[in-house]
Coordinates of C-alpha atoms in Angstrom, one line a residue:
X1 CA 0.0 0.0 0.0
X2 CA 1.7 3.7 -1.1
X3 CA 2.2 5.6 1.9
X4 CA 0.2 8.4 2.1
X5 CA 2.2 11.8 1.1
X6 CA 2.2 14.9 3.8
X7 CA 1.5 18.3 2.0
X8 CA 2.4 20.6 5.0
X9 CA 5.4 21.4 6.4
X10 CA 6.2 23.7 9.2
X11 CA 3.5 24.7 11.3
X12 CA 3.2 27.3 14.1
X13 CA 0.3 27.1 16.8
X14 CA -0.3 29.4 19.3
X15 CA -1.4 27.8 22.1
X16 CA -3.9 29.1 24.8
X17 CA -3.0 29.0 28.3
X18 CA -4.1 30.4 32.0
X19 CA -3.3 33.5 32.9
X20 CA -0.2 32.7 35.1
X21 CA 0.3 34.2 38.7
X22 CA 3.2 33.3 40.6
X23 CA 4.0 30.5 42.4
X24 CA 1.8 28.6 39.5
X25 CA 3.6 25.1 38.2
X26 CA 4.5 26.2 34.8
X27 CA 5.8 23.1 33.4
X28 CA 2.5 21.2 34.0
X29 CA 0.6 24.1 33.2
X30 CA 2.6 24.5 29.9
X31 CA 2.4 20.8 29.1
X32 CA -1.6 20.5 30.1
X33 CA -2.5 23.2 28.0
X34 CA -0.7 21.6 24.6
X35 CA -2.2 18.3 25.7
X36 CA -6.0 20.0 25.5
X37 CA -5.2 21.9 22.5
X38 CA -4.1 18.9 20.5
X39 CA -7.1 17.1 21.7
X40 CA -9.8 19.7 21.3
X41 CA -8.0 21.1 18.2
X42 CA -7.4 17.4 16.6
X43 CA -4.0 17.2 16.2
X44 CA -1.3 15.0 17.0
X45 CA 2.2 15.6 19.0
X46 CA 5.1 14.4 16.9
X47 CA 8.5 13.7 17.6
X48 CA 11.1 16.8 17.5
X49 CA 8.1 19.1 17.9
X50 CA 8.9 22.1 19.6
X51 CA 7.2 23.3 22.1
X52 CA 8.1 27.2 23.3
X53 CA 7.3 29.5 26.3
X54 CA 7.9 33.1 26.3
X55 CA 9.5 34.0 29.1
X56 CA 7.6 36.0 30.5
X57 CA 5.2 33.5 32.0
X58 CA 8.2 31.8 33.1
X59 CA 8.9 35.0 34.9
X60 CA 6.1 35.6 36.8
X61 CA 5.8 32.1 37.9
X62 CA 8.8 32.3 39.7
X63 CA 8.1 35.8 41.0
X64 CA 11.4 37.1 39.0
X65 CA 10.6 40.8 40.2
X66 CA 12.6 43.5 41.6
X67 CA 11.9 46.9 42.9
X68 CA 13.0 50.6 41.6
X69 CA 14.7 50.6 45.0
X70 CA 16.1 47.0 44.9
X71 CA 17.8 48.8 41.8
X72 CA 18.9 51.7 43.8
X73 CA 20.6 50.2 46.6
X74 CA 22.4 47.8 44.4
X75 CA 23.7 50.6 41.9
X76 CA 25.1 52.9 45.2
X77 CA 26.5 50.0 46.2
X78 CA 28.3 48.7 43.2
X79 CA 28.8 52.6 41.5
X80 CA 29.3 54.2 44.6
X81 CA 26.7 56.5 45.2
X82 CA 27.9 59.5 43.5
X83 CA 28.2 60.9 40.1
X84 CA 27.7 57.6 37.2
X85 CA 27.9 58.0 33.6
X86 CA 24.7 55.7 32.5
X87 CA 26.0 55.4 28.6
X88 CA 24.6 53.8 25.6
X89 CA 20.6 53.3 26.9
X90 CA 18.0 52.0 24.7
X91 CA 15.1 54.5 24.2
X92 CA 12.5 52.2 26.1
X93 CA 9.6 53.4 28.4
X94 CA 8.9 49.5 28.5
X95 CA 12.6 48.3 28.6
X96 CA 15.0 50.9 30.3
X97 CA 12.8 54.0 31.8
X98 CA 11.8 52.0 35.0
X99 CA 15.6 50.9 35.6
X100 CA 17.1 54.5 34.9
X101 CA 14.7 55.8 37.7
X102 CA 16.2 52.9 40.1
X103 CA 19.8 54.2 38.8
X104 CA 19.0 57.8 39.6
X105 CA 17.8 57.0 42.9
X106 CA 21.7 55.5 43.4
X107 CA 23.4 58.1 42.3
X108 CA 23.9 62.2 43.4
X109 CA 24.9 63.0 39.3
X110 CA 23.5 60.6 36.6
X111 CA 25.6 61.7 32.7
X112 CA 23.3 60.3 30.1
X113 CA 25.7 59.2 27.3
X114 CA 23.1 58.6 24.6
X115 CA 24.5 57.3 21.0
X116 CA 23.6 58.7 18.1
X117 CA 21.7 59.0 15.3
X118 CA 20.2 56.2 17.2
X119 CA 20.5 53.6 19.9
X120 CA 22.1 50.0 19.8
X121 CA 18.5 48.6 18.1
X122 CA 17.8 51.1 16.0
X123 CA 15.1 53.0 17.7
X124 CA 16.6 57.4 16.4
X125 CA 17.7 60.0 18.1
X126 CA 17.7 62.0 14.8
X127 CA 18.2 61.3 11.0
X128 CA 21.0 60.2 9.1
X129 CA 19.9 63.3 7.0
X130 CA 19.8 66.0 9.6
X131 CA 23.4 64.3 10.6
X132 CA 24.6 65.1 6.9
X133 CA 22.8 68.5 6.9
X134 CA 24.9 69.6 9.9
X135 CA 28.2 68.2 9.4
X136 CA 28.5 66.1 11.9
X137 CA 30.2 62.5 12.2
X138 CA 29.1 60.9 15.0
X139 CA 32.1 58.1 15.0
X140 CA 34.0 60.9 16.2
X141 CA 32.5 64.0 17.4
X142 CA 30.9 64.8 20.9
X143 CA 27.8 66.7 21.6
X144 CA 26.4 68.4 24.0
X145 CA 22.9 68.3 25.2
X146 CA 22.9 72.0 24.1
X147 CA 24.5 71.6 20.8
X148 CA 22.1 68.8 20.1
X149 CA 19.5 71.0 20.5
X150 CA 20.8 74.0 18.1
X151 CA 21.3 71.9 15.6
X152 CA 18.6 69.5 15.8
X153 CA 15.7 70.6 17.8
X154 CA 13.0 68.2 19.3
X155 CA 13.1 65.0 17.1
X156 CA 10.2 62.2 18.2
X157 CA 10.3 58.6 18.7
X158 CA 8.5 57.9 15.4
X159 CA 6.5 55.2 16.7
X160 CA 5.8 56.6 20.6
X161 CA 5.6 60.6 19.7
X162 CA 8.2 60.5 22.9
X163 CA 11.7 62.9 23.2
X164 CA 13.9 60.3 24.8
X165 CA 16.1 62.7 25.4
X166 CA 13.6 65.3 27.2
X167 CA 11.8 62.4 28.8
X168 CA 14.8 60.7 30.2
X169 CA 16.6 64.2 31.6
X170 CA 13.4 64.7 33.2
X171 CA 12.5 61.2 35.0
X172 CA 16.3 61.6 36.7
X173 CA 15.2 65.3 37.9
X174 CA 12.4 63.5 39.0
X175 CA 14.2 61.1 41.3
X176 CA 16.3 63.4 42.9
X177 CA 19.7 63.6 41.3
X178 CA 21.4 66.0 38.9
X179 CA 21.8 65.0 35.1
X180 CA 23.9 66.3 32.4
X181 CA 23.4 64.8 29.1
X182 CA 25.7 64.3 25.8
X183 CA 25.8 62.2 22.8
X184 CA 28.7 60.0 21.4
X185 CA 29.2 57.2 20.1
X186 CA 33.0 56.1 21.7
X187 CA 32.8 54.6 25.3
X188 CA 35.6 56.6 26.6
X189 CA 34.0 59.7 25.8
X190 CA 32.1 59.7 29.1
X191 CA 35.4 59.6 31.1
X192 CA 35.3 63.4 30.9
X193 CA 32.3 63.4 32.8
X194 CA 32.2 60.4 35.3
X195 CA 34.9 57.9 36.2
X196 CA 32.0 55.2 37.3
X197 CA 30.4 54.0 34.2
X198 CA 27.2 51.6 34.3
X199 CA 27.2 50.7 30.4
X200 CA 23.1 49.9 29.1
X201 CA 24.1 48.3 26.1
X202 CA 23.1 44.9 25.5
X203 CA 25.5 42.9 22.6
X204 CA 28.2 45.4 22.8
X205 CA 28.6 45.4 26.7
X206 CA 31.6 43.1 26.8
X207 CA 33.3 45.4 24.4
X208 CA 32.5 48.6 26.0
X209 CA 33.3 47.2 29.2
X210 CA 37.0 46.3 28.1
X211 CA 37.2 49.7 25.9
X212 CA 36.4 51.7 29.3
X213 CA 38.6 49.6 31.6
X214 CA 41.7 50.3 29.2
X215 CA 41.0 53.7 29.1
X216 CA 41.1 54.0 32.8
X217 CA 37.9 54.5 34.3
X218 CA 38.2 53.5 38.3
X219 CA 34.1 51.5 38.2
X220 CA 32.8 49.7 35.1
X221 CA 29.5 47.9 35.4
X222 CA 27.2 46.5 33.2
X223 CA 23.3 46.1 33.6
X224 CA 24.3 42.3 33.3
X225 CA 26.2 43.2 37.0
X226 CA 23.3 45.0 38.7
X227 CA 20.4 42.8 40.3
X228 CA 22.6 39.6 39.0
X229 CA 21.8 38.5 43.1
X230 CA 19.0 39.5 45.0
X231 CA 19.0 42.5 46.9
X232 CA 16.7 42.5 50.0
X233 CA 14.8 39.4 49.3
X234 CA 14.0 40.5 45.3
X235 CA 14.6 38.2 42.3
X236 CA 17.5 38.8 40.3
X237 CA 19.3 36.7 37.1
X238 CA 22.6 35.1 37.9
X239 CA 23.7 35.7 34.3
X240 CA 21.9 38.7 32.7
X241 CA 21.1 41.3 35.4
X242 CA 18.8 43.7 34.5
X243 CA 19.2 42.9 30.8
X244 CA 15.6 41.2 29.3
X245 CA 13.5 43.1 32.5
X246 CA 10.3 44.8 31.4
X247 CA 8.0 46.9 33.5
X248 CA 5.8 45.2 36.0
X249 CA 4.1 48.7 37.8
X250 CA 5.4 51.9 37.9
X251 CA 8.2 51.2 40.9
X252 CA 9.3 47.3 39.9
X253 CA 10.0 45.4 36.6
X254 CA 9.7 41.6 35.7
X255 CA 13.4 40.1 35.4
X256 CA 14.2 37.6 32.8
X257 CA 13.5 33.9 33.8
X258 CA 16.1 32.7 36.1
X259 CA 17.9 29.7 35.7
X260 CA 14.3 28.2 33.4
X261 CA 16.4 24.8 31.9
X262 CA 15.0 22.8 34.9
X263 CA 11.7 24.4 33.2
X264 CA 12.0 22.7 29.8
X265 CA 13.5 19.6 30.9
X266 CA 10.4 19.0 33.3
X267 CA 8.1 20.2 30.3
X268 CA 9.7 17.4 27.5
X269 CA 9.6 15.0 30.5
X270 CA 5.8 15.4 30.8
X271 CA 5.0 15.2 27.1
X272 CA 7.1 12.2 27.0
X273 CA 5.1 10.6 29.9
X274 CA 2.1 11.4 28.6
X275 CA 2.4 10.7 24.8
X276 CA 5.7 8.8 24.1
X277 CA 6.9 11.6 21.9
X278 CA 10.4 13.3 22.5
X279 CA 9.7 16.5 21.9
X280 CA 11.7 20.0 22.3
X281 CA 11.3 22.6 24.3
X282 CA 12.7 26.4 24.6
X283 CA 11.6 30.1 26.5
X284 CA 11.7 32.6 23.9
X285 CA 11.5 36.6 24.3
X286 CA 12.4 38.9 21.1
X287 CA 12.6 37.4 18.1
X288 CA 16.2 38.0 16.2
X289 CA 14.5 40.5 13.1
X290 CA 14.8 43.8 12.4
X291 CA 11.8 46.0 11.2
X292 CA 12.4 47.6 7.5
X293 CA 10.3 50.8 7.9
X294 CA 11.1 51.8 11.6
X295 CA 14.7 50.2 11.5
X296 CA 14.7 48.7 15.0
X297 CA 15.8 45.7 16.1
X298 CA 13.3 43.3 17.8
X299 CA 15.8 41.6 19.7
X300 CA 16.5 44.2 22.9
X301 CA 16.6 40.7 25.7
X302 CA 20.5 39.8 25.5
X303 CA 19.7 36.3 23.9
X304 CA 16.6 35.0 22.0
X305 CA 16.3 31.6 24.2
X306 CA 18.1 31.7 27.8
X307 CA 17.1 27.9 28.1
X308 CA 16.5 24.8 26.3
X309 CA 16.4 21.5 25.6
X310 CA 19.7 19.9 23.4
X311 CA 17.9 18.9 20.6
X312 CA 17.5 22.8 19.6
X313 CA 21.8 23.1 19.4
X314 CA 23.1 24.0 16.5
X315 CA 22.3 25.2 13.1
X316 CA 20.3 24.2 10.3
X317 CA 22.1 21.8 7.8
X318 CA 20.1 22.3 4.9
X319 CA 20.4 22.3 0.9
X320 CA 19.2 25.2 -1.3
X321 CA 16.4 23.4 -4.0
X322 CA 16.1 25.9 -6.5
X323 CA 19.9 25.9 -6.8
X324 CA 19.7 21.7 -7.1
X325 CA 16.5 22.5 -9.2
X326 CA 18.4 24.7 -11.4
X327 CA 22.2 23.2 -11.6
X328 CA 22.3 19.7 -10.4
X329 CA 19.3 18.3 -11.7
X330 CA 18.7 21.1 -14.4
X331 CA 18.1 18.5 -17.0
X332 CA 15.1 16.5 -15.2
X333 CA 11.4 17.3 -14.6
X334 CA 8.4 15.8 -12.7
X335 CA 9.1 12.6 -10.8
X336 CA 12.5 12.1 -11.9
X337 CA 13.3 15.4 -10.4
X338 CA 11.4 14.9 -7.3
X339 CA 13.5 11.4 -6.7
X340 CA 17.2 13.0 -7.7
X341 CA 16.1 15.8 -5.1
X342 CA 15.4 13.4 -2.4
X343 CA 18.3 11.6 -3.0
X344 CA 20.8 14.5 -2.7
X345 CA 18.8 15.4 0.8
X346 CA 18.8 11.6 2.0
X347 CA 23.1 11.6 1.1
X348 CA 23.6 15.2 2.1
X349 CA 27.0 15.5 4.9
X350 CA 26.2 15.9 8.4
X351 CA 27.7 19.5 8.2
X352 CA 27.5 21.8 4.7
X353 CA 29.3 24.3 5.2
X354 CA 30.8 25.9 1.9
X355 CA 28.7 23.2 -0.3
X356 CA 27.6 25.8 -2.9
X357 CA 23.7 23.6 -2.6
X358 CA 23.4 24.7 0.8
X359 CA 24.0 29.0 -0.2
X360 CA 21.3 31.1 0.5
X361 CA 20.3 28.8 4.1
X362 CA 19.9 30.5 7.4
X363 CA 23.1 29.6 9.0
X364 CA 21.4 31.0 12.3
X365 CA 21.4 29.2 15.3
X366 CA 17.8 27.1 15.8
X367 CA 16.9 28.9 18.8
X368 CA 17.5 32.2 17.0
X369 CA 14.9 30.7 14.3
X370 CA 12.5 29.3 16.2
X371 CA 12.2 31.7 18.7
X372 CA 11.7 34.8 15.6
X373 CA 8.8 32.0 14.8
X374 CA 7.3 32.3 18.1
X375 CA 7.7 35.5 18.8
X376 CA 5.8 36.8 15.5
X377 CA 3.1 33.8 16.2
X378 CA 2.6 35.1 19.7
X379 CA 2.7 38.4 19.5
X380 CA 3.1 40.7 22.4
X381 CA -0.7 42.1 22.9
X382 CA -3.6 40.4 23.8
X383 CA -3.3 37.3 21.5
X384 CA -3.3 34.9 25.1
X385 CA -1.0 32.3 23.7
X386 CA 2.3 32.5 25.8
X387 CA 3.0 29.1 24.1
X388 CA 3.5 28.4 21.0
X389 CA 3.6 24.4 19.5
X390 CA 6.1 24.4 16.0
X391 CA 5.6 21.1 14.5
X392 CA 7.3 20.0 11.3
X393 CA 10.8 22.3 11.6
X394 CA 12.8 19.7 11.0
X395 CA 11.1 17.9 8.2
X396 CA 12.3 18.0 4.4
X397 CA 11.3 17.0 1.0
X398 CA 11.4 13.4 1.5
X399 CA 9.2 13.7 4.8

């Protein structure tokens, strides 16, 4: 009897869940709520599904929350209480306006070292055309909050209608300490201004952190080293810090899931208990994509994935059809193609790297991939499906 063919691939479910307090059991929670959507929905769990939480949920189930003053007292006492330069911030009421007022509450003198024309995921300060207009290279030349303003005025966030720069001045007057504000885009230019530097980036940290410590300054910290231990009983992340929090309330924010691979493994475990299937499991936040029109860069958490299972190491290995379709096999049509085809995938090398076939693949990692799947699935409004079931990633052609 021919086997019946499959004519769908990938598939991406989001998957209704509870709203989740903390304290809740994610992992059965997680692993009940696929269970019932399979069953009510009508489909089946395979092996190598994937089965992602954002981590969010993850977050709140462990109570991963810290205070604006669980920030403060850990800023004076790893900065010192005084003047700190606060350099390279993303322009985020969401992301970064709830930690700046815990690091203004730590501090007598916050310097706001912004970068410009825009910060490290693309949200702008001001255009690459008012930048030509005026003159002015920002690899090299350092402005003043005052000289910013002569030459380019008030520029709005053109998504939020928000002046970062107004709005962020303003919320450290707010909290009780001076600020002085300039704009460049080398670290060491803040050493004018402040010897104890609390760097916001988020991929660039570790460089800026060396750059800074070469050029002499006496404290470096990142927001990976503040709230990377509890402080009075809060949560904290062991690895990231402050990097991947959101607002909770106006005086605390939600960390990023702390140590969540006991979280996956317990999930996979249940699946496998209840359905024989080995499946996969990762927490996502931001996807890895940047956004053509507004030029920002979804991914403002430090990593796509902070846990998951090993099946989800690595990177694709795949080859390129239309470039078998058009070279190898350029001479066959119809089934004959078809078969060569799956042949070359059924031979292909464990890695193929260089193989002209495999050109024009997403060598991205899977959790990178997979997560960007998620995340755009999901969404970040009031969708209600914190999990998201991917079946058929890892199929091909001869599946």
């Amino acid at each position: 009897m021919e086997q019946k063919q499959r004519r769908v691939g990938t598939v991406s479910r989001g998957i209704r869940c509870p709203i989740i307090r903390e304290g809740d059991d994610i992992a059965k929670i997680v692993a009940d709520s696929v269970l019932e959507a399979a069953e009510y929905e009508g489909f089946e769990i395979r092996d190598r599904d994937v089965i992602s939480v954002t981590e969010s949920v993850v977050a709140r189930a462990q109570g991963n929350y810290a205070t604006v003053q669980n920030i403060a007292d850990d800023v004076k006492a790893k900065l010192g209480g005084g003047t700190v330069g606060v350099i390279f911030p993303i322009l985020s009421r969401n992301r970064f306006a709830i930690c700046l007022r815990g690091i203004a509450m730590g501090a007598k003198k916050v310097v706001i070292m912004f970068s410009y024309p825009s910060d490290e995921v693309g949200n702008e300060l001001v255009s690459l055309d008012k930048l030509d207009a005026a003159g002015v290279n920002p690899y090299s030349d350092v402005l003043t909050l005052e000289k910013y303003r002569e030459l380019f005025g008030v520029n709005l966030h053109e998504f939020t209608g928000v002046d970062y720069v107004e709005y962020y001045g303003n919320l450290v007057r707010e909290c009780g300490a001076e600020v002085e504000i300039i704009f460049a885009n080398h670290a060491e230019a803040v050493l004018d201004y402040a010897d104890h530097v609390l760097c916001c980036d988020i991929h660039t940290r570790a460089r800026t952190k060396r750059i800074l410590k070469a050029a002499g300054a006496k404290v470096v910290c990142g927001l990976d080293d503040i709230m990377n231990s509890p402080v009075n009983g809060s949560g904290c992340n062991e690895s990231y810090g402050l990097l991947g929090s959101n607002k909770s309330t106006e005086d605390k924010v939600k960390l990023f899931p702390n140590n969540c691979k006991p979280v996956v493994l317990d999930i996979q475990k249940r699946i496998m208990e209840k359905t024989g299937k080995h499946v996969e499991v990762m927490v996502y936040g931001d996807g890895a994509f940047k956004d053509p029109k507004g030029k920002i860069w979804e991914l403002a958490d430090p990593v796509v994935s902070p846990a998951f299972t090993d099946g989800l190491i690595g990177t694709p290995n795949e080859l390129k059809l239309k470039y078998l379709a058009d070279n190898d096999f350029k001479d066959l049509s119809g089934e004959a193609l078809k078969e060569a085809i799956s042949a070359s995938i059924k031979a292909k090398d464990g890695d193929l790297k260089g193989n002209m076939a495999s050109q024009g693949t997403t060598p991205r990692q899977l959790t990178d991939l997979i997560g960007s799947l998620c995340d755009l699935t999901s969404g970040s409004g009031d969708t209600g499906t914190p999990v998201v079931l991917v079946q058929g990633y890892f199929d091909n052609y001869t599946n």
